[in-house]
Short mmCIF file of C-alpha atoms and ligand atoms in Angstrom, two decimals:
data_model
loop_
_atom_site.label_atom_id
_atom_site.label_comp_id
_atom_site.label_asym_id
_atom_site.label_seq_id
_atom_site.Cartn_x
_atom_site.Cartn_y
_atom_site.Cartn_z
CA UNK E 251 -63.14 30.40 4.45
CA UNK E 252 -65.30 27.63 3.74
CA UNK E 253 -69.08 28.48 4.02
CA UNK E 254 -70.27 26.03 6.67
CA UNK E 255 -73.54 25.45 8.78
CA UNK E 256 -74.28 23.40 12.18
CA UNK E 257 -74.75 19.85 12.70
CA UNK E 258 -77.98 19.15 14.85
CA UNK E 259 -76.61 15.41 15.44
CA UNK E 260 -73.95 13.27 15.40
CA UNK E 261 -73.32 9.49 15.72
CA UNK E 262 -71.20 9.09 19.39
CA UNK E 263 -70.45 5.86 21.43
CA UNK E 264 -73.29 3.95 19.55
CA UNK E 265 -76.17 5.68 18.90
CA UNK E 266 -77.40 9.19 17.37
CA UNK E 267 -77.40 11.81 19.94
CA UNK E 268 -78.01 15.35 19.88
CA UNK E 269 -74.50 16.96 18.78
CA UNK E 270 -74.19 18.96 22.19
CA UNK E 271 -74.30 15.68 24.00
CA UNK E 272 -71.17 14.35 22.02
CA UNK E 273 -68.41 15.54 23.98
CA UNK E 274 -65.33 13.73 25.66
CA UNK E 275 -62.60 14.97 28.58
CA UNK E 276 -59.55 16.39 28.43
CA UNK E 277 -57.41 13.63 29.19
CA UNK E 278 -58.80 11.46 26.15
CA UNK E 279 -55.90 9.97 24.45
CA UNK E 280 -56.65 10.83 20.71
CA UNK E 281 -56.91 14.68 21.69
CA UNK E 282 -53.46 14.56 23.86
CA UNK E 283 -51.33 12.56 20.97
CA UNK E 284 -53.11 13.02 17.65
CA UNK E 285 -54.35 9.42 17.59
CA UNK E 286 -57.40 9.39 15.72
CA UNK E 287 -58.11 8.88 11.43
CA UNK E 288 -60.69 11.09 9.84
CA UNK E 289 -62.56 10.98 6.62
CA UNK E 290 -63.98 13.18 4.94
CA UNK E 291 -66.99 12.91 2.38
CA UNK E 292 -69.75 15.25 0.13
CA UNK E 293 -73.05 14.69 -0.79
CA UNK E 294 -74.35 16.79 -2.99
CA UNK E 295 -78.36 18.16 -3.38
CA UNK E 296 -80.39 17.25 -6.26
CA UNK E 297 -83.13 19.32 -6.50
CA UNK E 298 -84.74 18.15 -9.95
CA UNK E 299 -84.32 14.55 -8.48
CA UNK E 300 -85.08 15.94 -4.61
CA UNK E 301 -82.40 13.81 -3.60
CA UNK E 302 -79.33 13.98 -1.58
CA UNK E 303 -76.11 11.80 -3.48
CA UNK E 304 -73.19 10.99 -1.38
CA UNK E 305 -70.09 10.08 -3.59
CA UNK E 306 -68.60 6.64 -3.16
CA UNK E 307 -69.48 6.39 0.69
CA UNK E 308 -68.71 2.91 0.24
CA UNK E 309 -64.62 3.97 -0.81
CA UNK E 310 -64.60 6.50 2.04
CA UNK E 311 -65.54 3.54 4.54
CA UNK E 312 -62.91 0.85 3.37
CA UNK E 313 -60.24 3.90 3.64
CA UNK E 314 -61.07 5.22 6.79
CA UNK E 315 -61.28 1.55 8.00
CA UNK E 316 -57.82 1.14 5.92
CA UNK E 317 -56.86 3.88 8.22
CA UNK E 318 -57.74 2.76 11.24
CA UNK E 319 -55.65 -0.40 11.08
CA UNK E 320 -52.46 1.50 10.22
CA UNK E 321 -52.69 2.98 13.72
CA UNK E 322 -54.30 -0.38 15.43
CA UNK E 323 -57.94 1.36 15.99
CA UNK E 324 -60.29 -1.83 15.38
CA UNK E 325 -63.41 -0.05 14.46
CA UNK E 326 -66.46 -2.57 14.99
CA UNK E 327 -67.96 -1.84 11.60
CA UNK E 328 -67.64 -3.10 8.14
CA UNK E 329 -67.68 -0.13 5.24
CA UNK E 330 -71.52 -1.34 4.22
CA UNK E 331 -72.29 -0.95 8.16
CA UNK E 332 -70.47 2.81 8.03
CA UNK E 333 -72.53 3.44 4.88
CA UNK E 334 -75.71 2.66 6.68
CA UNK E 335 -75.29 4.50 9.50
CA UNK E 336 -74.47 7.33 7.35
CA UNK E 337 -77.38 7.33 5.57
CA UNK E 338 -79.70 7.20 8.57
CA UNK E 339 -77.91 10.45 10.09
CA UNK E 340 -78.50 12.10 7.06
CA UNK E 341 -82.21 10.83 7.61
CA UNK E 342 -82.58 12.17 10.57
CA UNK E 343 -80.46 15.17 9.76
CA UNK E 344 -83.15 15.80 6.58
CA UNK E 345 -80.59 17.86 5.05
CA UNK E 346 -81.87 19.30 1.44
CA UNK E 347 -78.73 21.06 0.84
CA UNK E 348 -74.81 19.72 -0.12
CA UNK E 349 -73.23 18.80 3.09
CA UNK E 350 -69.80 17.53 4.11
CA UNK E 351 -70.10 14.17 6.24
CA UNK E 352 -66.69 13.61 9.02
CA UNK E 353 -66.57 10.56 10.43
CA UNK E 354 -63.65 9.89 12.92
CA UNK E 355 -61.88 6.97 14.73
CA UNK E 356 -60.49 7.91 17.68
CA UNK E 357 -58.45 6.39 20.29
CA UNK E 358 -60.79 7.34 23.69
CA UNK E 359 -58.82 6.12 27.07
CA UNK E 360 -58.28 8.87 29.21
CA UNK E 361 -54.83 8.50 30.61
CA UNK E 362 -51.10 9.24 30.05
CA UNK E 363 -48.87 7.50 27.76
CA UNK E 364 -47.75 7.13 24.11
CA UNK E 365 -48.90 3.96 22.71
CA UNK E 366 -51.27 2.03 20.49
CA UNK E 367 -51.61 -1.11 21.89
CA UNK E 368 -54.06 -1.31 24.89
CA UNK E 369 -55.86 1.91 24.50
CA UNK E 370 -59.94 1.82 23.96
CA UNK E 371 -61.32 3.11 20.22
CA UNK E 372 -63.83 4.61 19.94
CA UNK E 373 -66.12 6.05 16.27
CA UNK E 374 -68.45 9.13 15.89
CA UNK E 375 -69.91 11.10 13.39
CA UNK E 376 -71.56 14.07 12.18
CA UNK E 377 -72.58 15.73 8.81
CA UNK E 378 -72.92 19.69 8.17
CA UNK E 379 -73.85 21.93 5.29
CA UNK E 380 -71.03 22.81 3.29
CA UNK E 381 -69.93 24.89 0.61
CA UNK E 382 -66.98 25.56 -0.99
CA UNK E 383 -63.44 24.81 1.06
CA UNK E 384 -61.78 26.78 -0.93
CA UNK E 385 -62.72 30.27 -2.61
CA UNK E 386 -61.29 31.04 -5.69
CA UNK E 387 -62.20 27.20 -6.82
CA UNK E 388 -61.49 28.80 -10.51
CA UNK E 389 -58.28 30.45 -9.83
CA UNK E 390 -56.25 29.44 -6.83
CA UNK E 391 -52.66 31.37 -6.74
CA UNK E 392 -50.64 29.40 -4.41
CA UNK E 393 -46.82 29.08 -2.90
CA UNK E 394 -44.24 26.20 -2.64
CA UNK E 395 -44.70 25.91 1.17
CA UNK E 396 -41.18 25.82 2.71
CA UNK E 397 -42.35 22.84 4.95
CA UNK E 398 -42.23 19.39 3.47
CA UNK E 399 -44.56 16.37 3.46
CA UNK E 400 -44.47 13.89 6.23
CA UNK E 401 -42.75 10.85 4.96
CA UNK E 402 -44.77 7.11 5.01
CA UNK E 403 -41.38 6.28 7.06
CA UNK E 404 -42.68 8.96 9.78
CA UNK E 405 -46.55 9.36 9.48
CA UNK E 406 -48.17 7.37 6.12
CA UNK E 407 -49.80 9.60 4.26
CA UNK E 408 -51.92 7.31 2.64
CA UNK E 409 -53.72 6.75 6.22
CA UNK E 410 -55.75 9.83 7.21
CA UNK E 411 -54.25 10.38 10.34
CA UNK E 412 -55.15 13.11 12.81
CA UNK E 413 -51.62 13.77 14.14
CA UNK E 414 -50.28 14.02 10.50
CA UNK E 415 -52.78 17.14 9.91
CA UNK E 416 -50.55 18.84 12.09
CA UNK E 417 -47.90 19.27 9.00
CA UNK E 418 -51.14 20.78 6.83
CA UNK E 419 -52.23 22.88 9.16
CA UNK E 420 -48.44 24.65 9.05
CA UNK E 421 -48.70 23.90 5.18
CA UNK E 422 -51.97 26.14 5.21
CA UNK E 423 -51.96 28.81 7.41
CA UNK E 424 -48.34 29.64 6.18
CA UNK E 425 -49.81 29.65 2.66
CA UNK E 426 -52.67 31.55 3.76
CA UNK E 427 -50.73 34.36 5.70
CA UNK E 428 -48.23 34.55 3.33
CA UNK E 429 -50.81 35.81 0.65
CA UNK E 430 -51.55 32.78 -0.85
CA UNK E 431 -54.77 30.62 -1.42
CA UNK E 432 -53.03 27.26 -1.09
CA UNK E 433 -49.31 25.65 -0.93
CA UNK E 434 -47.90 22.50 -2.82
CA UNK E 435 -45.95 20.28 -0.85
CA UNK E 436 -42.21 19.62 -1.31
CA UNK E 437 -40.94 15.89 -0.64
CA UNK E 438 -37.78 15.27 1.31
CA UNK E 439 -36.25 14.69 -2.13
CA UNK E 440 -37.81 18.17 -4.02
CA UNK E 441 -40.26 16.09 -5.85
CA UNK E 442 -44.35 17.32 -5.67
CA UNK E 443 -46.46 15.51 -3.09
CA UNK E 444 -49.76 17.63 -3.10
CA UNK E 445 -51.15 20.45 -0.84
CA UNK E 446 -52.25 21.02 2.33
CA UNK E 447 -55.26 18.79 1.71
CA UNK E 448 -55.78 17.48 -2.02
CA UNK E 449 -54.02 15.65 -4.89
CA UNK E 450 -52.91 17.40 -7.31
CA UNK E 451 -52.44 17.18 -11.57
CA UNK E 452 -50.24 19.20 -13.82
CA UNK E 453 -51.19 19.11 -17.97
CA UNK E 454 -47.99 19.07 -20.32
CA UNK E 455 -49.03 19.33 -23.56
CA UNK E 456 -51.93 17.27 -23.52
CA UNK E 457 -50.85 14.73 -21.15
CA UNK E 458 -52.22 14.58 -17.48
CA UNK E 459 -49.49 14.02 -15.04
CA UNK E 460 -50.20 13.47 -11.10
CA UNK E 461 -48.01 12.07 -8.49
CA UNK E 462 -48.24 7.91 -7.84
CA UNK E 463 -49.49 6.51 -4.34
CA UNK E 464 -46.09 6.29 -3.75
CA UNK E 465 -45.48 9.53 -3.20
CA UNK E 466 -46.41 10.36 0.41
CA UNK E 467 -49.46 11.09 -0.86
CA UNK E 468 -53.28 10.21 0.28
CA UNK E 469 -54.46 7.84 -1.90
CA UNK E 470 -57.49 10.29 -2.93
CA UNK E 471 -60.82 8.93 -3.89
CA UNK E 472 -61.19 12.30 -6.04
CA UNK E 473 -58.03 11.58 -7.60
CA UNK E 474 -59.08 7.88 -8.16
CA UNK E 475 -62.29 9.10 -9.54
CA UNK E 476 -60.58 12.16 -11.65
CA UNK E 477 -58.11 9.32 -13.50
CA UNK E 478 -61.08 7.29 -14.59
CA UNK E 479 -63.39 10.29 -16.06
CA UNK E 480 -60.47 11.94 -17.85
CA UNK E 481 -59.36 8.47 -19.07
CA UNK E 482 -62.91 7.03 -20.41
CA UNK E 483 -64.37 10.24 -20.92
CA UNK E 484 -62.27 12.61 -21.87
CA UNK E 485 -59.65 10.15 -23.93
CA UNK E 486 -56.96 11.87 -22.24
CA UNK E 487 -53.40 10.02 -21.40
CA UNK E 488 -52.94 10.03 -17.66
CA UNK E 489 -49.39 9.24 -16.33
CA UNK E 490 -48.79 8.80 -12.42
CA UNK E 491 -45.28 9.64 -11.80
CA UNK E 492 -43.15 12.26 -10.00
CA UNK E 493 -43.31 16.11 -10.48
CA UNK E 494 -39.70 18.18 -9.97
CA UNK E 495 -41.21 21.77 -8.58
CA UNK E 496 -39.74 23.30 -12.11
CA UNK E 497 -42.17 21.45 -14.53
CA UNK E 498 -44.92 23.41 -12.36
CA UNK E 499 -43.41 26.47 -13.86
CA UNK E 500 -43.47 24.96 -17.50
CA UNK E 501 -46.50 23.21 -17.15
CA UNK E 502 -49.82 24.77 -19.17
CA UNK E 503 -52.60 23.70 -16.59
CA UNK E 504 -53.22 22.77 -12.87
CA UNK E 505 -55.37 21.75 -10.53
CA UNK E 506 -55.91 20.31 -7.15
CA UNK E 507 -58.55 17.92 -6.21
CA UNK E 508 -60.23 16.16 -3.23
CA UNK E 509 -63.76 15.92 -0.98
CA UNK E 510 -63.13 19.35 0.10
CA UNK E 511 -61.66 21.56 -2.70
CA UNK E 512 -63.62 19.83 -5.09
CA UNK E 513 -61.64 20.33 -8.60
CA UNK E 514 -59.66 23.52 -8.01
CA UNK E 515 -57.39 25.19 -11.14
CA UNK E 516 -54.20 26.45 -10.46
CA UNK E 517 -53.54 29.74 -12.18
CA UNK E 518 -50.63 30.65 -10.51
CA UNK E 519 -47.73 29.65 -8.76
CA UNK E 520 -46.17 32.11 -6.51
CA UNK E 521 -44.61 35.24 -9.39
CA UNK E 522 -45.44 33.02 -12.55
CA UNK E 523 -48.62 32.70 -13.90
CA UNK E 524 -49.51 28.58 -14.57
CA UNK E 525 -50.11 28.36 -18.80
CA UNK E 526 -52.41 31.51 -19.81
CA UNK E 527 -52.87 32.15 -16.24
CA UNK E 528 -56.72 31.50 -16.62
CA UNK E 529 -57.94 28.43 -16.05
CA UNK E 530 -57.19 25.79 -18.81
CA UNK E 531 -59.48 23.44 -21.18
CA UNK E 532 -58.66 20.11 -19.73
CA UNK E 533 -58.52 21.35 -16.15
CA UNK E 534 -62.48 22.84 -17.28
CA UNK E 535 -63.41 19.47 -18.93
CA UNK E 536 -62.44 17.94 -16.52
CA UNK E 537 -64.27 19.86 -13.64
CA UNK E 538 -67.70 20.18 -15.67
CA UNK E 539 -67.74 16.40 -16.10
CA UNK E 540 -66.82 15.88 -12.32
CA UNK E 541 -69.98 18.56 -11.22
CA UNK E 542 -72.38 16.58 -13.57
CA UNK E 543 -71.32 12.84 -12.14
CA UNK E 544 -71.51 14.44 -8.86
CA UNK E 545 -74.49 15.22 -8.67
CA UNK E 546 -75.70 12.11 -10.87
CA UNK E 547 -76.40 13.89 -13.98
CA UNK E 548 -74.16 11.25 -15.70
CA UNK E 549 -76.08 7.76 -15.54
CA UNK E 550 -72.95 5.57 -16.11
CA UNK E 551 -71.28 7.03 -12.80
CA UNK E 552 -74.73 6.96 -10.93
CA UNK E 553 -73.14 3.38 -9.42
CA UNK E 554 -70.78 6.28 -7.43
CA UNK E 555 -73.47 7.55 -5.52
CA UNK E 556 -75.63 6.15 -2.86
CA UNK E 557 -79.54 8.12 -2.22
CA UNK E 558 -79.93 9.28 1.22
CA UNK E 559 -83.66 9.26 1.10
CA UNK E 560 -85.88 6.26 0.12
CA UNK E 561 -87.82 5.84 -3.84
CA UNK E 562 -90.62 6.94 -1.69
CA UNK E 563 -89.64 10.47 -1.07
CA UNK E 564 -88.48 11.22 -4.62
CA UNK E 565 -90.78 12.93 -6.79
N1 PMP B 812 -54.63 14.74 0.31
C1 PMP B 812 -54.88 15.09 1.58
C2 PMP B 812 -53.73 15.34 2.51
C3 PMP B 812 -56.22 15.25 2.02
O1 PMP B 812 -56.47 15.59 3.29
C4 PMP B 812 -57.26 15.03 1.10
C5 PMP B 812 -58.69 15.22 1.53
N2 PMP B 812 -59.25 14.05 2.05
C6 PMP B 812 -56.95 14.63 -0.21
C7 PMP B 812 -55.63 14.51 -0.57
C8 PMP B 812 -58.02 14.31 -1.20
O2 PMP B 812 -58.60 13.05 -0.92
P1 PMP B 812 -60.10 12.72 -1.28
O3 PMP B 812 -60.25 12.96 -2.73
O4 PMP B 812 -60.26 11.29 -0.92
O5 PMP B 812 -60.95 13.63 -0.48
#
């Protein structure tokens, strides 16, 4: 279980409130029908630099916001607005620890009926210490889950849709009761989607593979962010195509990756173990380099994070 603390605040109907005074009813419509998108970002704790980073706020805005219209929520904010109010939460929060920020777009009428159209949105927001989503972040043994991946022709994946997190949460606790740290997703035709919540990459001999947008998958600012490192960094080939489920078991390295599960190897895939069964070379590369840009040890990816707290306050 992810090791979590409390939110003292949270943005709600306009302004910064304490978070026991953000609340709504019963009947409100995104609760009853799952119509609400989420994001989900990090920022992580500097200490040498006393500084809190959030990575690429600015990306997690426009694709909440990309979210939002795929579901007809019109929220009143542009991604540089989002970004702003994020950083004065975090302000006021005064957070000096890493911390997982949810904002969420919500449809808020309080009344019966299945629809988009002519229903009231409304935003809100709150931030928490956070550490890891999942444990064994080294070492994750998972299961082909024997659900498969909403379609785009049902629910888009590529929109972070409340009602759609109704398929991971079956994806998860399945995986999770059945013994196993995480799942990876079937499509309708067999090919690899991701898991429960993160992309995910599979090393053949060198090569990186992952699954294209195209895929019913969401279109993962990890992932975005993994393709560039191991591609200007690392000078490794990166290839976005589909996965059948029996390269997994001939594949030497994977990993999953995403806000919450961070860069997570793959070691082993239900009774076979994934390449040595430890985690691989690339897969650690890659997940060293990711940790330093993170938490802007890397100067050339400092342009991915935005300072919570003003020159001022850094030592
Ligand atoms: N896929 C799904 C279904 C997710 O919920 C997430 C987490 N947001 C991801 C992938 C990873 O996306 P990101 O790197 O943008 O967090």
């Amino acid at each position: 279980m992810a090791e979590q603390g409390k939110p003292k605040f949270a943005f709600f109907e306009g302004k910064i409130v304490p978070i026991s005074e953000a609340r709504v009813g019963v009947m409100t419509h995104a609760l009853n029908y799952g119509t609400a998108v989420f994001g989900g970002l990090r920022g992580y704790w500097n200490a040498d630099e006393n500084q809190l980073f959030v990575f690429r706020p600015h990306d997690h805005f426009e694709r909440l916001v990309q979210s939002a219209g795929l579901i007809r929520i019109n929220l009143p904010y542009t991604p540089q607005q989002l970004v702003d109010l994020l950083n004065e939460l975090l302000r006021q929060e005064g957070f000096h620890e890493n911390v997982y920020v949810r904002p969420l777009a919500y449809k808020s009428t309080e009344m019966i009926g299945v629809r988009l159209h002519d229903v009231d949105d409304e935003f809100t927001m709150f931030a928490l210490p956070f550490g890891r989503y999942v444990e064994k972040e080294e070492g994750l043994h998972v299961g082909f889950s024997a659900w498969r991946r909403v379609e785009d022709n049902a629910i888009p994946a590529r929109g972070k849709i409340s009602g759609a997190y109704a398929n991971s949460a079956l994806i998860k606790s399945d995986a999770l009761l059945s013994g196993y740290d995480e799942a990876l997703v079937l499509n309708e035709d067999g090919t690899i989607s991701e898991s429960s919540a993160a992309n995910i990459f599979m090393v053949r001999k060198g090569v990186v593979y992952t699954p294209p947008v195209s895929g019913n998958v969401l279109e993962g600012i990890t992932r975005r962010s993994l393709i560039t490192l191991m591609r200007e960094e690392l000078g490794l080939e990166v290839v976005e195509r589909d996965i059948d489920r029996t390269e997994v078991y001939v594949s030497d390295e994977m990993f999953l990756c995403g806000t919450g599960v961070q860069v997570a190897a793959i070691t082993r895939v239900e009774h076979r173990n994934i390449g040595t069964g430890k985690m691989g070379a690339i897969t650690e590369r890659t997940r060293n380099l990711f940790f330093d840009v993170v938490k802007g040890r890397v100067e050339k990816y400092r342009e991915w994070l935005t300072p919570v707290y003003s020159e001022e306050r850094v030592r």
